[in-house]
JSON list of C-alpha atoms in Angstrom, two decimals:
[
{"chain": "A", "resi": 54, "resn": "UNK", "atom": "CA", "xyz": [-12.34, -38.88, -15.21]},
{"chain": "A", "resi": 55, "resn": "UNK", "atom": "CA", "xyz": [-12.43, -37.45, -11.71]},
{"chain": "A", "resi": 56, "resn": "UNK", "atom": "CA", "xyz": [-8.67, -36.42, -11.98]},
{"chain": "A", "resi": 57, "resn": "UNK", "atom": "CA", "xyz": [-8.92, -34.97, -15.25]},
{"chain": "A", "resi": 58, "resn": "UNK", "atom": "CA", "xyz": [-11.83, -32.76, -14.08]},
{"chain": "A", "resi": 59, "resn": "UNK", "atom": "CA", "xyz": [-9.88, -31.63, -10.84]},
{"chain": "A", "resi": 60, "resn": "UNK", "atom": "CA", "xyz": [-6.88, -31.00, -13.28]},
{"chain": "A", "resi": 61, "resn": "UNK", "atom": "CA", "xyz": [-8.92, -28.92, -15.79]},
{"chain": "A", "resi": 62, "resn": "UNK", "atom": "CA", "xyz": [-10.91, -27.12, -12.16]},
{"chain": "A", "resi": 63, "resn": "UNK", "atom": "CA", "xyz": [-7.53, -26.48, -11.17]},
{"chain": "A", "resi": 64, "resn": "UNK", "atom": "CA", "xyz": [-5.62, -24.69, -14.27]},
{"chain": "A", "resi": 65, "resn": "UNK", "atom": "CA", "xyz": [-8.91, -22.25, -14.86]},
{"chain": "A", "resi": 66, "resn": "UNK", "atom": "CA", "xyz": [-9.14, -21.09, -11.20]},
{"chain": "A", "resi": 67, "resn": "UNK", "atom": "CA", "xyz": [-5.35, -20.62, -11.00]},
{"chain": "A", "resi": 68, "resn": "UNK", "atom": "CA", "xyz": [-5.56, -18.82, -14.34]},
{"chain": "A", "resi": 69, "resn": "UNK", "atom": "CA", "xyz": [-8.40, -16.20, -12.95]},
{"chain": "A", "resi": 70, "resn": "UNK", "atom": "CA", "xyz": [-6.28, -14.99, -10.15]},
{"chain": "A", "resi": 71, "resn": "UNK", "atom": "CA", "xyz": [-5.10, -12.11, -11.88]},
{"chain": "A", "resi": 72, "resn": "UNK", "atom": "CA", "xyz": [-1.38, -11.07, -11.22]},
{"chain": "A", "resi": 73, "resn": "UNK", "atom": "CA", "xyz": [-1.89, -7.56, -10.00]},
{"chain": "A", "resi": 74, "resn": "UNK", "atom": "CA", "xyz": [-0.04, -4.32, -9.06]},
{"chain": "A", "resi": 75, "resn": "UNK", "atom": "CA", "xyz": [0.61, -1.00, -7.74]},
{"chain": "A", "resi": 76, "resn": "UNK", "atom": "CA", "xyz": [2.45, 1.94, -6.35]},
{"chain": "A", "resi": 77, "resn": "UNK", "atom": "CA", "xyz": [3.17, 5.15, -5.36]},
{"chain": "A", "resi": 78, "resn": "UNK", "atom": "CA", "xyz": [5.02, 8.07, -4.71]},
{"chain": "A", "resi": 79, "resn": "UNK", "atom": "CA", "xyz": [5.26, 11.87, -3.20]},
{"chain": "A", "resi": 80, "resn": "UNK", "atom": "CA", "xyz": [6.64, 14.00, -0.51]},
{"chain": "A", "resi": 81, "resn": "UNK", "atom": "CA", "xyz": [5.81, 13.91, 3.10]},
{"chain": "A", "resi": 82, "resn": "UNK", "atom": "CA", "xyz": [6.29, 17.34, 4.88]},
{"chain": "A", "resi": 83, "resn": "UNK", "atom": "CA", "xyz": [5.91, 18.02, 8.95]},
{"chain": "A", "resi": 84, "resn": "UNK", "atom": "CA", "xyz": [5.34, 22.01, 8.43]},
{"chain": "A", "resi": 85, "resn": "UNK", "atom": "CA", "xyz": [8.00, 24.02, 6.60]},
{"chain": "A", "resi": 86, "resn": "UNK", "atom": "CA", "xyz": [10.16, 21.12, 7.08]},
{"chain": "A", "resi": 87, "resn": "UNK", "atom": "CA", "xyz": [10.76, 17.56, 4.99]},
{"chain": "A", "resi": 88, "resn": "UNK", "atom": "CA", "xyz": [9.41, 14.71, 7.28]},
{"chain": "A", "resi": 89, "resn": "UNK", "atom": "CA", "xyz": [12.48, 12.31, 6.89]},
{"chain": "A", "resi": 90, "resn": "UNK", "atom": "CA", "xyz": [12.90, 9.00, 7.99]},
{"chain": "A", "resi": 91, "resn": "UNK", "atom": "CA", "xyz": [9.17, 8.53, 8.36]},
{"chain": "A", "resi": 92, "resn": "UNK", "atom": "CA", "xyz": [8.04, 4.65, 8.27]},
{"chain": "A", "resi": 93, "resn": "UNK", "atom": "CA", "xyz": [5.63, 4.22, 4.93]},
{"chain": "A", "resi": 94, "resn": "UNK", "atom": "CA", "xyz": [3.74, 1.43, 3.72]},
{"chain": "A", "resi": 95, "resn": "UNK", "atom": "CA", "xyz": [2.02, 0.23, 1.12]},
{"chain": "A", "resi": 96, "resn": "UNK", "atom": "CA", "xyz": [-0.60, -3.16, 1.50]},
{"chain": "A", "resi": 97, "resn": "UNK", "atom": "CA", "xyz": [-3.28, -5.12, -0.29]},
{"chain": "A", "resi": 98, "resn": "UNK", "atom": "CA", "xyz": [-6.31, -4.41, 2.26]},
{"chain": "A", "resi": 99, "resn": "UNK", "atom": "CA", "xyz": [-8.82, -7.49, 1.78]},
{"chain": "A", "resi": 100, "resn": "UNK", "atom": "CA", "xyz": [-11.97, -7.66, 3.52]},
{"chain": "A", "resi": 101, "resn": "UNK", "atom": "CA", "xyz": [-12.32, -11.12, 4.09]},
{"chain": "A", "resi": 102, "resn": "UNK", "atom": "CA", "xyz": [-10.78, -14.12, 5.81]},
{"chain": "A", "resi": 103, "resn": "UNK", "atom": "CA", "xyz": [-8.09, -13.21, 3.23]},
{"chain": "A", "resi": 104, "resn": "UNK", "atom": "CA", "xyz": [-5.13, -11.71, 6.10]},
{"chain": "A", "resi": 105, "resn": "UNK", "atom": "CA", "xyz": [-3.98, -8.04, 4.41]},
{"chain": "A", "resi": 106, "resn": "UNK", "atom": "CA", "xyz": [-0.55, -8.27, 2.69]},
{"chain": "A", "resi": 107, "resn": "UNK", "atom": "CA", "xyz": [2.39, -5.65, 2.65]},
{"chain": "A", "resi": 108, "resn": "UNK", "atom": "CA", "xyz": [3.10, -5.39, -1.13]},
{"chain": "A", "resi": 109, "resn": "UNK", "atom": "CA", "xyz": [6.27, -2.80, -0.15]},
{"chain": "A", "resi": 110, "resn": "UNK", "atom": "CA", "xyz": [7.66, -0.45, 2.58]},
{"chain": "A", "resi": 111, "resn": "UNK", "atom": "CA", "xyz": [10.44, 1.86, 3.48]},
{"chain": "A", "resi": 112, "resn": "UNK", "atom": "CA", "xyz": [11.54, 5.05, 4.96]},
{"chain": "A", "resi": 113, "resn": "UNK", "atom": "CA", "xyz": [11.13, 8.61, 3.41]},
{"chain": "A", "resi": 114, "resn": "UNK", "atom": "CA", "xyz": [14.22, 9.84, 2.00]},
{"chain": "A", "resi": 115, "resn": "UNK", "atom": "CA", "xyz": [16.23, 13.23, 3.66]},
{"chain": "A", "resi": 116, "resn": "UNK", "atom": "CA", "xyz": [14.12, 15.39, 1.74]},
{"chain": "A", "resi": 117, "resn": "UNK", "atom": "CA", "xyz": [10.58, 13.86, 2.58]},
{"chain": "A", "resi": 118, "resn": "UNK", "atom": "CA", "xyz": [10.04, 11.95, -1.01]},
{"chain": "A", "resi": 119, "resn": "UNK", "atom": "CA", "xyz": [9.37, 8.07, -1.22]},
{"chain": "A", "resi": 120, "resn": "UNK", "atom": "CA", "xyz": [8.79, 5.78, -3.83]},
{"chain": "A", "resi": 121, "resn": "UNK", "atom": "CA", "xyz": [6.36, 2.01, -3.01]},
{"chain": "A", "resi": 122, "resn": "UNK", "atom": "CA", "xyz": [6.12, -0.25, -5.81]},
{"chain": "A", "resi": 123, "resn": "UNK", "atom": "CA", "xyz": [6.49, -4.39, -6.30]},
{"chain": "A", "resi": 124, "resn": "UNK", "atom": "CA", "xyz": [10.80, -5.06, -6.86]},
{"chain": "A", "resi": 125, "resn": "UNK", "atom": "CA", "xyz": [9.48, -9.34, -7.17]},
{"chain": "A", "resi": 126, "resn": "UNK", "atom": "CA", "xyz": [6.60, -11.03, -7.83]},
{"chain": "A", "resi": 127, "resn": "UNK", "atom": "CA", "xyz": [6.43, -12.33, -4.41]},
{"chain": "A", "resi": 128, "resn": "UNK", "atom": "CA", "xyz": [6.21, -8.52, -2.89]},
{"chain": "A", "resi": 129, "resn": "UNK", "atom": "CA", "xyz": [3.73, -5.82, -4.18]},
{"chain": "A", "resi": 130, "resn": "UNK", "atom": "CA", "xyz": [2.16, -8.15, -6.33]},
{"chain": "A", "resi": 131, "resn": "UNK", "atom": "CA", "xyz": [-0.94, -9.86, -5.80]},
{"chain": "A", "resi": 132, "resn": "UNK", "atom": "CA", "xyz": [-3.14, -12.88, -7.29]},
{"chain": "A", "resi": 133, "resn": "UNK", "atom": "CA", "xyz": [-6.71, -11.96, -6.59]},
{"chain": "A", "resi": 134, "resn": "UNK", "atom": "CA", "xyz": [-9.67, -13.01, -8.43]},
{"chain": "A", "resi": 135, "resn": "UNK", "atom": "CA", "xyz": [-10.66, -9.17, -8.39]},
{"chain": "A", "resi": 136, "resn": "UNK", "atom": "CA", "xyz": [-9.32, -5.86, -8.20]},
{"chain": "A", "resi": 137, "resn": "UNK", "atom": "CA", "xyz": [-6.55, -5.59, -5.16]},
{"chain": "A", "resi": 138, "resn": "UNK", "atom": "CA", "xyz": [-7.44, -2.56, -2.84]},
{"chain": "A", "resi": 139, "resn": "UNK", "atom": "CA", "xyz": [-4.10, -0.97, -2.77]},
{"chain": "A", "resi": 140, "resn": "UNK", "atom": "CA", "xyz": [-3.51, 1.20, 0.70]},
{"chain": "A", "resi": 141, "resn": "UNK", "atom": "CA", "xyz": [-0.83, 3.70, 1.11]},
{"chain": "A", "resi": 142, "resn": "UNK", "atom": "CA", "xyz": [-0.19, 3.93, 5.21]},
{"chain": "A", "resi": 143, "resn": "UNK", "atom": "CA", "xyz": [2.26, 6.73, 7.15]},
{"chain": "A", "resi": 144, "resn": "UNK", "atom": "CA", "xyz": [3.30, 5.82, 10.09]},
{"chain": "A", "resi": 145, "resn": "UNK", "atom": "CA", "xyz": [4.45, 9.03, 12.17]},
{"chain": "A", "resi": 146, "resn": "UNK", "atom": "CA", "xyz": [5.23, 11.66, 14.62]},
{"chain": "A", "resi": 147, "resn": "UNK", "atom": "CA", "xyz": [5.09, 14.99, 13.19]},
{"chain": "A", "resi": 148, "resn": "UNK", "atom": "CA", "xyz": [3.42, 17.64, 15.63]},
{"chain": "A", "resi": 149, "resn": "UNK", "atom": "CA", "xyz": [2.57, 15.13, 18.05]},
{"chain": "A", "resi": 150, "resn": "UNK", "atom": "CA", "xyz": [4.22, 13.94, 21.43]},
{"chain": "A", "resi": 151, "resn": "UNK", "atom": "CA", "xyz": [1.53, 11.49, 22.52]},
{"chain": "A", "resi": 152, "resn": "UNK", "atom": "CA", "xyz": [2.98, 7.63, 23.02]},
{"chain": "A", "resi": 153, "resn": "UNK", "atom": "CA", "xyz": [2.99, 5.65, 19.80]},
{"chain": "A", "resi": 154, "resn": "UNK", "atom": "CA", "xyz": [3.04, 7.08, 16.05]},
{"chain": "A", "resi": 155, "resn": "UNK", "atom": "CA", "xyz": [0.48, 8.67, 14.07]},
{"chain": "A", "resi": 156, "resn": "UNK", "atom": "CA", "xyz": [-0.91, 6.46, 11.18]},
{"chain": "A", "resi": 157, "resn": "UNK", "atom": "CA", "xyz": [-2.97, 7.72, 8.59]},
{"chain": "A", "resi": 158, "resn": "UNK", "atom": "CA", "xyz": [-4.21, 5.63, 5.01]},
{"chain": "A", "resi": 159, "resn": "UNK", "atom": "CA", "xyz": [-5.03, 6.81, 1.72]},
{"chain": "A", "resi": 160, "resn": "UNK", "atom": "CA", "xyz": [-6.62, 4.26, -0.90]},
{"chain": "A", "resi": 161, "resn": "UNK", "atom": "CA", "xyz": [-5.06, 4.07, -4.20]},
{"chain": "A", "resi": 162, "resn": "UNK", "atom": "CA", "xyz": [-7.40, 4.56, -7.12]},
{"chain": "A", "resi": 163, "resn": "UNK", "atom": "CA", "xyz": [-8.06, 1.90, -9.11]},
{"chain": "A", "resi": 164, "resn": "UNK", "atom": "CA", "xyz": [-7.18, 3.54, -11.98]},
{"chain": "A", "resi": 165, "resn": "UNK", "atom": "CA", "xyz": [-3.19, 3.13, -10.92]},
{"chain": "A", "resi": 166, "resn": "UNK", "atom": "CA", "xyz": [-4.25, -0.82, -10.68]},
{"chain": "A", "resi": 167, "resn": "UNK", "atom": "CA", "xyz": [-2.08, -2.58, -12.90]},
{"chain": "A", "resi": 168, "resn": "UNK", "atom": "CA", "xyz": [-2.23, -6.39, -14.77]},
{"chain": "A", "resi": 169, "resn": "UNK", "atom": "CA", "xyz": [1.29, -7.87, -13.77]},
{"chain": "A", "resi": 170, "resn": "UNK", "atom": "CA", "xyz": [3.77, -7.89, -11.50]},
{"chain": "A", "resi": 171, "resn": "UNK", "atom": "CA", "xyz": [5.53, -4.45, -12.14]},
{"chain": "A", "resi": 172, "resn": "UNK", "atom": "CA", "xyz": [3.00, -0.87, -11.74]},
{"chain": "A", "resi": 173, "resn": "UNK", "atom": "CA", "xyz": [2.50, 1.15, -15.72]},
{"chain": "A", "resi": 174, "resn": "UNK", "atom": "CA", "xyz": [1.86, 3.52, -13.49]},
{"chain": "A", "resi": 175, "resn": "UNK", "atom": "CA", "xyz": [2.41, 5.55, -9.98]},
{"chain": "A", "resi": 176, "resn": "UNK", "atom": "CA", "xyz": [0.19, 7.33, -7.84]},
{"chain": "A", "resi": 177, "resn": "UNK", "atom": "CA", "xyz": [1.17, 10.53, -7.50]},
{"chain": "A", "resi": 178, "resn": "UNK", "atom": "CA", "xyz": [-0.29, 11.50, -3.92]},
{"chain": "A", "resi": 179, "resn": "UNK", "atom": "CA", "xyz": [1.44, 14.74, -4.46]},
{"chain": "A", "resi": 180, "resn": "UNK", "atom": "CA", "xyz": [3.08, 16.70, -1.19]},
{"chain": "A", "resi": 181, "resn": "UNK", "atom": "CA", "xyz": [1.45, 15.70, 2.10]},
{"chain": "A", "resi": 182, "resn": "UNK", "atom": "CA", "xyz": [1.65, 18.38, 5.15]},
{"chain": "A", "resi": 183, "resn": "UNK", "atom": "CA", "xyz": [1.81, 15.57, 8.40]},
{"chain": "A", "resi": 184, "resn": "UNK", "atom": "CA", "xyz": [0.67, 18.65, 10.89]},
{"chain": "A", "resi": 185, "resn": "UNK", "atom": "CA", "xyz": [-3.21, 17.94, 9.14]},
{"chain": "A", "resi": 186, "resn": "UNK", "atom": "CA", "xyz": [-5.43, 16.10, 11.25]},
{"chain": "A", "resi": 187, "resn": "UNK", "atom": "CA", "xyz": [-6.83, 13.62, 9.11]},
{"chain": "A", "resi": 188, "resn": "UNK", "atom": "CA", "xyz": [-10.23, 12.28, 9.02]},
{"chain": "A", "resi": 189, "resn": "UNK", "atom": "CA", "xyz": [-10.09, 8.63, 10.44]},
{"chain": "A", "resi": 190, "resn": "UNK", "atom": "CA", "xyz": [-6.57, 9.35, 11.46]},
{"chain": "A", "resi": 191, "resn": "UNK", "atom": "CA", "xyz": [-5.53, 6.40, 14.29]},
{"chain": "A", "resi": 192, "resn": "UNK", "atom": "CA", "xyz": [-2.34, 5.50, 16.27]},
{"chain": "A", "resi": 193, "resn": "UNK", "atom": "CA", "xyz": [0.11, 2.74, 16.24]},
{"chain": "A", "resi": 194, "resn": "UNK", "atom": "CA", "xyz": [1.07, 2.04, 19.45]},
{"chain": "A", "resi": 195, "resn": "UNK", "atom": "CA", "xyz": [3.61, -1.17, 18.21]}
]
């Protein structure tokens, strides 16, 4: 009876950890020119013992634009019994010649949150000007 109980325990909790999603995508300038070849991120922030997970990441195209989203199950995806907090993270050097890079994070709204493995929809953060000094701004010195 025990077993059958741990069985049943087992296939409802896996079942609530909702396969979830999400991306996004936009232009990074430094000035009047396209920031290329900047490092971005995006990762599944959690707040407890839970370590944070990088769901995608890559490098800004000549022209500044970038794309993060989930290409497997296994990356940009997440089980979680709720919501995932999506963060998108640049990691860079525009107007700035202190040691390390320049990292700044913007949360993804919910509302781009998707059930599944693959985003319905983007983020569109829009065009990003790198010379702003963001609020809570920090530096990566790895």
């Amino acid at each position: 009876m025990k077993e059958i109980l741990m069985l049943l325990l087992l296939a409802v909790g896996s079942h609530a950890m909702r396969l979830q999603s999400a991306g996004v995508e936009g232009q990074l300038m430094c000035g009047m020119k396209p920031a290329s070849g900047v490092h971005v991120k995006l990762w599944e922030e959690d707040s407890g013992p839970d370590p944070d997970d990088v769901l995608d990441e890559g490098y800004t195209d000549p022209n500044g634009r970038f794309s993060l989203k989930n290409h497997s199950p296994s990356q940009g995806s997440e089980r979680e019994l709720t919501p995932i907090d999506p963060v998108f993270k640049v990691y860079h050097d525009c107007d700035d010649f202190l040691p390390g890079k320049r990292k700044v994070k913007f949360k993804i709204p919910n509302s781009y949150i998707t059930n599944g493995a693959e985003p319905k929809r983007m983020f569109p953060i829009g065009i990003l000007n790198l010379e702003t000094i963001f609020a809570k701004e920090e530096r990566d010195l790895i």
